[in-house]
Amino acid sequence: MTKVYITQAATITPLGNDPDTLYKKLIQKESGLTDMSDLSLPGTARFNPDSYASPWAGLIPNLIPNLTPNLIPNGEPKNFPHDPVPLIFSLADQLIRKLGPIDPDTCLITASTKGGIDLLPEFAKNPDLLPRGLAVSSLPGYISQKLGLRRPGFNISAACASSTIALAKGAAMIQNGREEAVLICAMDVITKFVFSGFSALGAMSPTQAAPFDKKRKGITLGEGAAGILLTNEKKLKSIKKTALARISGWGAANDASHLTAPARNGAGLKLAITKACQKAKISFQDIQAVNTHGTGTLYNDEMELNVLKDLFNPDTIMANSIKGAIGHTLGAAGAIEAALCTKLLEKKILPGTLGFAQGAAGQIISSHARPFAKGPIMTTNSGFGGINAALIIQEVA
Amino acid sequence: MKIAAISGMGWVSKASRGYPGHVLHSNDPSCLPRIPGKEILNRPYKAFGRMDNFSRIGFTAITFALADAGITPSEQKKNIATIASSFTGCLETDIHYQDSLSRGKGILPSPTIFAHTLPSCFLGEASIYHGLTGESFMIEEELTDGHRVLSMAMDLLEEDGCDTLVCGLCNSDIKLPDPIMEGKSPEPGALFLVLEKQRSKPRYGILTEDTSQDIFSHEGKKFISLTDLAKNILASK
């Protein structure tokens, strides 16, 4: 069976711009959440949040639209130089700089829920003049062109499990021999469009999200990006990199229950975890640490806890959520958390869950960082439309 | 070489909708139809009435394809995956939501419309109505020949535990620059196939993929797009 290696992992989050900084700040219990109504904070002015259910968000400092995109000299820019540039292209530019050179034969999969939706207010009244950057389908083309890749790539949209499924599909493409290298670029940004929607749904916490806490009141939105390069062994050797970890299992399943709420019995998540463990050829008992979706909503966190209690030994399994620290980064969440998991495997420490004080989690969730003895580590995400996805990430050896 | 059996097909276009042997022609072929629930639902599903048009055409084409394959909707869970590809995504719904934001000056937007501004949501709706518990996701791409969604479907059918899936295309009637297809943007509407692991007498023949050359064939005849495949199937009936 062909092994799938995580060869490179880059992140841009409200808690720093690489997985190591993110890990350290999580261990130090730092928060990357900002009160957007506090205009004295430098680099975070985005829009007035007074109309919405919460002013809190996890923002990338100084993220502004790049109005003069610097296209690569040998690319074929086609529409982009003449089109308005969405905010997400600026985040993509930051991620591309972090990634450095990528083999042109690499297959690109992006994962974003709403791409350049910030352009919509300007164009909604004249749908005959829509710019290319508004459609999410343009995001892989933009990134591919900037990286100098031979193929345009594609975006995977599966709500908040988008990048988890993108990683699963990338891993499958390598394992079944379709590709030697797949780059997953996941990103979403804070926009009025998304902020207003979650506010209207009544899903936002008025204060910072408190995943798994008994007083939790909803999510805090965040923005961020992650780039994860997956390769087979042959490609790993040819590009002379050292693998960070392996993705050994993946699974996805639908609850077939409700559009915007999880199945109370967690049937879809259980099925996704079961598929992932079967693919990795491990038992539930082989997993000691889990990075959960942990959004801070009443029903999601309750469902996840029930699944963990049902499938694992509740006295020994430990889990966390990072969404109280950086917010819910939507389509980027799974890839940011997978990148973090490579660090957690290296350090064998699971960060505490910021915002959690007490709840019905028993020993499973803690506000403090805890050591675990060995990998693999599991990371899961769930989303609107009833989708659930799980990845098993383990040491290279 | 990868192989799958084609056991169902359903579509919604400006001109017609249905499945082979059950075709409804549109009264107004200048636009996509607003499909009434009573036309396709055989058990109550209130959410259909709240769906945006992008979700409605995708949901309907999936429902036609499953009906054609003899898979009836029920609350009994079925291990069937759903995969869709789109060029436009749900931009039409996004504009609708933006309108609701503008009308309410940002204070009272519609949560129902917002829930459908995720393009993959109609796959969730179809999963709920039909009881489909396989994985579900949307591919958004500027290369619109449908090869990507077919190759992902072929890969999924090779995995343990996935014997049947629904895959296809769904696009709004909205204009976008098409830099890769250069004027060959996909026709607005939805087209879905039911694919199964190979079986002896597939209803619409065998789909093969030569993975070394990215070539797809239907009953040994090459086709260049998913739409052409559908035309082949209809012509052979």
XYZ file of C-alpha atoms in Angstrom:
634
model
C 0.000 0.000 0.000
C 1.438 3.378 -1.022
C 2.096 5.590 1.983
C 0.991 9.242 1.980
C 3.455 11.679 3.531
C 2.850 15.185 4.820
C 5.944 16.739 3.335
C 5.307 20.404 4.025
C 2.865 22.276 6.257
C 2.347 26.043 6.287
C -0.257 28.007 8.207
C -1.428 31.610 8.515
C -3.665 32.078 11.525
C -4.678 34.735 14.055
C -2.016 33.114 16.278
C 0.958 33.486 13.982
C 2.119 32.456 10.574
C 3.533 28.955 10.935
C 2.486 25.759 12.726
C 5.251 26.072 15.323
C 4.128 29.554 16.420
C 0.508 28.394 16.479
C 1.475 25.425 18.653
C 3.518 27.538 21.084
C 0.802 30.173 21.452
C -1.827 27.507 22.057
C 0.339 25.968 24.761
C 0.754 29.443 26.298
C -3.081 29.828 26.238
C -2.921 32.923 24.049
C -6.057 34.093 22.286
C -6.094 35.291 18.694
C -9.619 36.641 18.960
C -10.303 40.341 18.507
C -13.172 42.648 19.409
C -13.739 44.318 16.039
C -15.560 47.219 17.668
C -12.310 48.215 19.413
C -10.892 50.527 16.763
C -7.754 51.181 18.807
C -6.375 47.743 17.892
C -3.882 48.070 15.028
C -4.378 46.248 11.733
C -7.758 44.688 12.462
C -10.272 47.267 11.189
C -12.525 45.301 8.813
C -16.138 46.394 9.221
C -18.423 47.715 11.919
C -19.806 44.680 13.802
C -22.525 46.609 15.662
C -25.362 45.056 13.605
C -24.344 41.497 14.403
C -24.674 39.120 17.318
C -20.992 39.367 18.229
C -18.088 41.725 17.626
C -15.554 38.911 18.138
C -13.503 37.347 15.361
C -10.126 35.720 14.769
C -8.481 38.060 12.245
C -5.225 37.955 10.287
C -3.615 41.319 11.113
C -3.172 43.762 8.238
C -4.915 41.575 5.669
C -6.019 43.985 2.950
C -6.868 43.439 -0.727
C -3.813 43.484 -2.973
C -4.960 45.811 -5.708
C -1.992 45.197 -7.991
C -1.436 41.447 -8.085
C 2.103 40.577 -9.127
C 1.499 37.775 -11.584
C 4.366 35.484 -12.419
C 6.192 36.465 -15.617
C 5.680 33.149 -17.411
C 2.025 32.805 -16.444
C -0.910 33.571 -18.665
C -2.818 36.093 -16.591
C -5.967 36.137 -18.759
C -8.686 37.847 -16.748
C -6.995 38.445 -13.450
C -5.079 41.696 -14.095
C -8.275 43.442 -15.147
C -10.505 42.065 -12.464
C -11.111 43.349 -8.951
C -9.105 41.334 -6.458
C -10.900 39.692 -3.556
C -9.442 39.652 -0.064
C -8.843 35.918 -0.251
C -6.309 36.363 -3.071
C -4.216 38.451 -0.651
C -4.353 35.628 1.884
C -3.436 33.213 -0.921
C -0.443 35.430 -1.764
C 0.750 35.193 1.852
C 0.401 31.426 1.808
C 2.208 31.109 -1.526
C 5.149 33.065 -0.100
C 5.222 30.712 2.893
C 5.174 27.614 0.701
C 8.042 28.613 -1.589
C 8.718 26.737 -4.857
C 6.400 23.822 -5.661
C 7.044 21.161 -8.342
C 5.024 22.242 -11.437
C 3.596 18.713 -11.833
C 1.895 18.923 -8.424
C -1.886 18.605 -8.396
C -3.579 21.513 -6.582
C -6.718 21.182 -4.473
C -8.029 24.292 -2.774
C -10.611 24.244 -0.006
C -12.711 27.320 0.601
C -16.351 27.827 1.401
C -16.948 31.336 0.062
C -13.724 32.372 -1.739
C -13.950 35.962 -2.978
C -17.471 36.666 -1.754
C -16.362 40.089 -0.432
C -16.599 41.325 -4.040
C -20.311 40.585 -4.211
C -21.848 43.815 -2.813
C -20.273 45.785 -5.640
C -21.562 43.465 -8.368
C -24.801 41.956 -7.065
C -26.901 44.619 -8.793
C -25.318 43.917 -12.169
C -24.942 40.134 -12.552
C -23.918 40.525 -16.212
C -20.557 41.924 -15.129
C -19.473 39.436 -12.485
C -15.699 39.310 -11.993
C -13.849 36.006 -12.172
C -12.500 36.307 -8.620
C -16.016 36.245 -7.188
C -16.534 32.582 -8.084
C -14.839 30.064 -5.786
C -13.906 28.110 -8.924
C -11.368 30.844 -9.737
C -9.329 30.334 -6.546
C -7.413 27.218 -7.686
C -6.684 28.887 -11.034
C -5.246 31.937 -9.286
C -3.020 29.919 -6.956
C -1.950 27.473 -9.668
C -0.929 30.327 -11.908
C 1.065 32.043 -9.168
C 2.837 28.799 -8.236
C 3.569 28.035 -11.893
C 1.763 24.690 -11.823
C 0.949 22.932 -15.092
C -2.714 22.270 -14.226
C -5.368 24.618 -12.848
C -6.556 22.422 -9.985
C -9.971 22.472 -8.354
C -11.732 23.516 -5.155
C -13.490 21.178 -2.761
C -16.493 22.571 -0.954
C -17.992 20.553 1.868
C -18.890 23.306 4.311
C -16.713 23.243 7.446
C -15.238 19.864 6.456
C -13.957 21.221 3.112
C -10.245 20.981 3.773
C -10.524 17.728 5.728
C -12.147 16.164 2.671
C -9.616 17.889 0.386
C -6.824 16.218 2.401
C -8.663 12.893 2.223
C -9.074 13.175 -1.556
C -5.448 14.225 -1.982
C -4.308 11.259 0.089
C -6.538 8.907 -1.927
C -5.177 10.257 -5.229
C -1.639 9.489 -4.063
C -2.502 6.095 -2.642
C -4.263 4.936 -5.795
C -1.422 6.138 -8.014
C -3.151 9.059 -9.746
C -0.691 11.601 -8.388
C 2.761 11.694 -6.812
C 2.240 15.058 -5.136
C -0.910 16.935 -4.142
C -0.906 20.422 -2.604
C -3.912 21.346 -0.489
C -4.374 25.104 -0.079
C -7.232 25.858 2.302
C -8.456 29.326 3.199
C -11.403 31.468 4.184
C -11.653 35.108 5.249
C -13.967 37.112 7.485
C -16.550 38.972 5.403
C -19.794 40.797 6.142
C -21.563 38.181 4.032
C -20.563 35.257 6.252
C -20.639 37.238 9.498
C -24.222 38.366 8.879
C -25.300 34.827 7.963
C -24.040 33.156 11.116
C -25.444 36.052 13.092
C -28.877 35.535 11.469
C -28.701 31.816 12.184
C -28.230 32.581 15.875
C -25.051 30.525 15.866
C -22.600 33.168 17.093
C -21.384 33.487 20.653
C -21.726 37.061 21.972
C -18.363 36.604 23.672
C -15.340 34.486 22.731
C -16.305 30.910 21.852
C -15.975 28.431 24.721
C -15.886 24.951 23.147
C -17.289 22.149 25.331
C -17.887 24.495 28.269
C -21.282 24.169 29.927
C -21.936 27.897 29.341
C -20.986 27.804 25.649
C -23.180 29.959 23.421
C -21.949 29.441 19.898
C -19.085 30.026 17.512
C -16.623 32.827 17.003
C -15.681 33.152 13.357
C -12.047 33.214 12.319
C -9.989 33.460 9.167
C -6.844 31.684 8.123
C -5.060 29.528 5.609
C -3.037 26.350 5.432
C -0.942 24.736 2.739
C -0.176 21.041 3.070
C 1.938 19.171 0.536
C 1.230 15.446 0.317
C 3.603 13.137 -1.550
C 4.380 9.501 -2.082
C 7.767 8.127 -1.059
C 9.306 8.456 -4.526
C 8.455 12.151 -4.754
C 9.553 12.701 -1.154
C 13.008 11.393 -2.026
C 13.236 13.271 -5.317
C 12.542 16.647 -3.715
C 14.876 15.798 -0.818
C 12.456 16.688 1.942
C 11.934 15.078 5.326
C 8.369 14.019 5.950
C 6.604 15.609 8.918
C 4.029 12.827 9.344
C 1.806 10.462 7.385
C -1.909 10.478 6.687
C -2.736 6.830 7.185
C -6.529 6.927 7.344
C -9.449 9.012 6.175
C -13.199 8.720 6.103
C -16.273 10.826 5.418
C -19.980 10.236 5.861
C -23.269 12.120 5.852
C -25.681 12.225 8.792
C -28.687 12.335 6.411
C -30.441 14.051 9.304
C -30.553 17.884 9.250
C -29.142 20.630 7.052
C -27.684 22.932 9.712
C -27.498 20.774 12.844
C -25.617 17.557 13.572
C -27.381 14.241 14.144
C -27.827 14.065 17.904
C -26.540 10.458 17.921
C -23.452 11.401 15.907
C -24.118 8.631 13.388
C -22.270 10.344 10.538
C -19.215 11.222 12.618
C -19.048 7.679 14.010
C -19.161 6.298 10.496
C -16.449 8.699 9.278
C -14.182 7.773 12.227
C -14.832 4.072 11.667
C -13.913 4.365 7.975
C -10.743 6.297 8.835
C -9.614 3.724 11.400
C -10.337 0.867 8.978
C -8.285 2.599 6.284
C -5.420 3.104 8.750
C -5.798 -0.488 9.946
C -5.982 0.594 13.584
C -8.520 0.116 16.354
C -10.190 2.938 18.293
C -8.011 2.009 21.262
C -4.882 2.912 19.287
C -5.868 6.592 19.392
C -4.998 8.569 22.519
C -5.479 12.145 21.297
C -8.176 13.795 19.182
C -8.336 17.281 17.717
C -12.082 17.823 17.592
C -14.159 20.185 15.478
C -15.290 21.749 18.794
C -17.116 24.809 17.468
C -18.637 25.969 20.738
C -22.258 25.429 19.671
C -24.494 23.534 22.049
C -25.384 20.711 19.686
C -22.089 20.187 17.870
C -20.024 19.853 21.028
C -22.593 17.623 22.707
C -22.679 15.364 19.649
C -18.874 15.123 19.516
C -18.599 14.292 23.199
C -21.203 11.559 22.820
C -19.270 10.063 19.907
C -15.981 10.151 21.823
C -17.612 8.550 24.858
C -19.257 5.869 22.698
C -16.251 4.900 20.582
C -13.314 5.424 22.939
C -12.482 4.822 26.574
C -13.718 8.050 28.242
C -11.194 7.585 31.056
C -8.198 7.638 28.723
C -9.084 9.442 25.503
C -8.105 13.126 25.478
C -9.414 15.753 23.088
C -9.194 19.477 22.438
C -10.532 22.281 20.268
C -8.563 25.289 19.016
C -11.617 27.323 17.981
C -11.719 29.202 21.291
C -8.236 30.481 20.410
C -8.341 31.284 16.675
C -12.063 31.105 15.890
C -13.820 28.853 13.402
C -11.972 29.297 10.133
C -14.668 27.400 8.176
C -13.207 25.744 5.061
C -9.652 26.255 6.296
C -10.243 24.700 9.715
C -9.452 21.091 8.831
C -6.156 21.847 7.107
C -4.993 24.285 9.815
C -5.771 21.622 12.411
C -4.059 18.875 10.368
C -0.949 21.060 10.079
C -1.084 21.615 13.841
C -1.417 17.865 14.369
C 2.013 17.315 12.793
C 3.407 19.507 15.600
C 1.348 17.755 18.270
C 2.704 14.414 17.103
C 6.248 15.751 17.276
C 5.803 17.213 20.771
C 3.342 14.587 22.085
C 1.426 17.355 23.830
C -2.235 18.218 23.285
C -2.955 21.913 23.962
C -5.737 22.845 26.355
C -9.068 24.126 25.064
C -9.199 27.904 25.469
C -12.587 28.997 26.813
C -13.347 25.670 28.467
C -13.778 25.865 32.236
C -16.211 23.096 33.115
C -18.759 20.919 31.428
C -19.975 17.403 30.895
C -16.736 16.319 29.269
C -15.253 14.441 32.206
C -11.556 13.860 31.588
C -11.884 14.152 27.825
C -11.526 17.946 27.577
C -9.180 20.106 29.638
C -8.239 23.757 29.769
C -4.628 22.642 30.308
C -2.110 21.120 27.919
C -1.603 17.392 28.465
C 1.029 14.918 27.280
C 0.094 11.801 25.366
C 2.299 8.758 25.002
C 2.107 7.982 21.307
C 0.433 8.624 17.977
C -1.571 8.359 15.877
C -3.640 11.454 16.419
C -7.110 11.879 14.942
C -8.638 15.138 13.704
C -12.299 15.558 12.758
C -14.601 18.182 11.272
C -18.329 18.366 10.599
C -20.397 20.826 8.631
C -23.683 22.060 7.190
C -25.303 19.575 4.892
C -24.651 16.833 7.465
C -21.095 16.084 6.354
C -18.494 14.620 8.733
C -14.851 13.782 8.039
C -11.963 12.249 9.980
C -8.234 11.953 9.362
C -5.695 9.705 11.089
C -2.246 11.316 11.226
C 0.709 9.349 12.479
C 4.470 9.365 12.748
C 6.510 8.643 9.634
C 8.142 5.495 10.947
C -8.249 0.938 -16.463
C -11.150 1.686 -14.110
C -14.656 0.439 -14.721
C -18.140 1.323 -13.440
C -21.699 0.441 -14.389
C -24.138 3.244 -15.275
C -27.491 2.418 -13.758
C -29.374 5.712 -13.755
C -29.424 9.219 -15.212
C -31.456 12.340 -14.438
C -31.304 15.941 -15.591
C -32.790 19.404 -15.445
C -32.132 21.747 -18.363
C -33.874 24.771 -19.825
C -35.511 22.579 -22.482
C -36.496 19.516 -20.492
C -36.093 17.502 -17.314
C -36.517 13.923 -16.199
C -34.810 10.639 -17.020
C -34.842 8.347 -20.071
C -38.422 7.285 -20.633
C -39.802 10.038 -18.379
C -39.128 13.388 -20.043
C -40.996 16.611 -19.236
C -40.575 19.414 -21.768
C -40.437 23.004 -20.522
C -43.094 25.553 -21.319
C -40.473 28.296 -21.290
C -37.082 27.071 -22.613
C -35.484 30.499 -22.111
C -34.807 29.852 -18.423
C -34.342 27.052 -15.928
C -37.666 25.800 -14.549
C -38.915 26.512 -11.032
C -39.756 22.910 -10.190
C -42.794 22.290 -7.976
C -42.343 19.787 -5.167
C -45.361 17.733 -6.203
C -43.587 16.921 -9.456
C -40.795 14.936 -7.816
C -41.515 14.292 -4.133
C -43.218 11.033 -3.247
C -43.085 11.644 0.477
C -43.310 14.912 2.436
C -40.157 17.038 2.476
C -40.919 20.578 3.655
C -37.383 21.785 3.042
C -37.875 21.514 -0.722
C -40.139 24.554 -0.698
C -37.436 26.604 1.034
C -34.653 25.633 -1.365
C -33.020 28.164 -3.659
C -33.139 27.363 -7.364
C -29.552 26.058 -7.554
C -30.302 23.527 -4.809
C -33.670 22.723 -6.338
C -32.305 21.786 -9.780
C -29.477 19.744 -8.267
C -31.800 17.972 -5.835
C -34.280 17.273 -8.635
C -31.693 15.849 -11.045
C -30.353 13.571 -8.286
C -33.902 12.455 -7.471
C -34.588 11.679 -11.153
C -31.302 9.736 -11.453
C -32.030 7.642 -8.356
C -35.597 6.979 -9.525
C -34.217 5.865 -12.881
C -31.903 3.466 -11.061
C -34.837 2.088 -9.066
C -33.633 3.580 -5.767
C -36.639 5.031 -3.954
C -36.474 7.730 -1.301
C -36.989 6.551 2.257
C -35.811 7.219 5.779
C -33.977 3.912 5.650
C -30.282 4.756 5.387
C -28.361 3.756 2.280
C -24.596 3.798 1.836
C -24.612 5.967 -1.300
C -22.203 8.874 -1.855
C -22.959 12.105 -3.713
C -20.396 14.161 -5.653
C -21.094 17.213 -7.795
C -18.996 19.548 -9.913
C -19.855 23.159 -10.618
C -18.378 26.144 -12.414
C -20.811 28.772 -11.125
C -21.350 27.316 -7.667
C -24.327 28.877 -5.918
C -23.535 32.460 -6.989
C -27.167 33.032 -7.920
C -28.142 32.193 -4.326
C -25.325 34.409 -3.042
C -26.803 37.332 -4.993
C -30.235 36.517 -3.587
C -28.813 36.531 -0.051
C -26.927 39.773 -0.722
C -30.230 41.301 -1.835
C -31.833 40.227 1.440
C -28.913 41.841 3.285
C -29.266 45.070 1.356
C -33.037 45.213 1.814
C -32.694 44.809 5.563
C -29.670 47.146 5.690
C -27.655 44.275 7.110
C -29.812 43.728 10.147
C -32.278 40.985 9.253
C -30.897 38.802 6.473
C -32.542 35.472 5.758
C -30.957 32.555 7.659
C -32.682 30.105 5.307
C -31.138 31.632 2.215
C -27.777 31.871 3.996
C -27.831 28.155 4.753
C -28.028 27.535 1.002
C -25.079 29.776 0.146
C -22.904 26.726 0.596
C -22.926 25.019 -2.804
C -22.716 21.525 -1.311
C -25.924 21.984 0.698
C -28.190 20.475 -1.953
C -26.175 17.267 -1.623
C -27.054 17.372 2.075
C -30.717 17.949 1.201
C -30.671 14.974 -1.181
C -28.920 12.882 1.490
C -31.637 13.703 4.042
C -34.553 13.065 1.679
C -33.160 9.849 0.206
C -31.368 8.643 3.376
C -27.888 8.675 1.782
C -25.061 8.281 4.309
C -22.094 8.085 1.943
C -19.699 11.006 1.698
C -20.894 14.164 -0.043
C -18.872 17.024 -1.459
C -18.776 19.564 -4.268
C -15.962 20.243 -6.705
C -15.732 23.808 -7.989
C -13.596 24.152 -11.101
C -13.134 26.177 -14.262
C -12.445 23.052 -16.334
C -16.018 21.979 -16.886
C -15.875 18.758 -18.919
C -16.879 16.663 -15.906
C -13.764 14.457 -16.053
C -12.736 15.371 -12.509
C -16.030 14.368 -10.931
C -16.030 11.119 -12.915
C -12.461 10.239 -11.920
C -13.236 10.945 -8.262
C -16.325 8.745 -8.567
C -14.275 5.931 -10.124
C -11.742 6.149 -7.277
C -14.465 6.084 -4.653
C -16.091 3.000 -6.170
C -12.768 1.189 -5.788
C -12.802 1.754 -2.034
C -14.228 -0.760 0.388
C -17.823 -0.097 1.331
C -18.833 2.156 -1.568
C -20.842 0.177 -4.120
C -23.101 2.947 -5.423
C -22.823 6.712 -5.825
C -24.452 9.643 -7.570
C -22.209 12.083 -9.439
C -22.719 14.916 -11.861
C -22.820 18.602 -12.697
C -24.902 21.501 -11.402
C -24.690 25.069 -12.710
C -26.746 28.220 -12.270
C -27.925 30.334 -15.176
C -25.374 33.043 -14.549
C -22.572 34.489 -16.650
C -18.974 34.241 -15.476
C -15.677 34.731 -17.311
C -14.527 31.279 -18.474
C -10.781 31.579 -19.026
C -10.084 27.879 -19.417
C -13.035 26.678 -21.473
C -12.955 29.888 -23.588
C -16.599 30.316 -24.441
C -17.586 26.740 -23.684
C -19.100 27.379 -20.292
C -21.377 24.618 -19.108
C -25.045 24.751 -19.984
C -27.115 25.913 -17.008
C -28.852 23.040 -15.271
C -27.969 19.753 -13.613
C -27.052 16.286 -14.861
C -26.442 13.329 -12.556
C -25.562 9.673 -13.078
C -25.896 6.718 -10.732
C -22.729 4.639 -10.922
C -22.204 1.232 -9.401
C -19.399 -1.253 -9.112
C -19.367 -3.337 -12.256
C -22.265 -5.734 -12.639
C -23.346 -8.121 -15.395
C -26.092 -6.182 -17.194
C -25.838 -2.467 -16.408
C -28.810 -0.461 -17.564
C -26.820 2.094 -19.555
C -23.644 0.169 -20.205
C -20.111 0.353 -18.898
C -18.077 3.459 -18.183
C -14.298 3.013 -18.444
C -11.441 5.322 -17.573
C -7.938 4.985 -18.961
C -6.167 6.688 -16.073
C -2.837 6.876 -17.910
C -4.316 9.182 -20.569
C -7.349 10.761 -18.843
C -9.653 9.200 -21.431
C -13.204 8.172 -20.625
C -15.235 5.777 -22.762
C -18.829 4.579 -22.742
C -19.307 1.097 -24.154
C -15.868 1.445 -25.738
C -16.605 4.819 -27.380
C -14.609 7.849 -26.203
C -16.499 10.912 -25.012
C -15.167 14.370 -24.246
C -17.587 15.584 -21.607
C -20.217 14.370 -19.202
C -22.852 16.110 -21.324
C -21.697 14.136 -24.370
C -21.950 10.939 -22.346
C -25.570 11.792 -21.504
C -26.297 12.388 -25.189
C -24.720 8.992 -26.015
C -26.939 7.305 -23.454
C -30.084 8.998 -24.755
C -29.167 8.200 -28.364
C -28.674 4.540 -27.510
C -32.190 4.266 -26.007
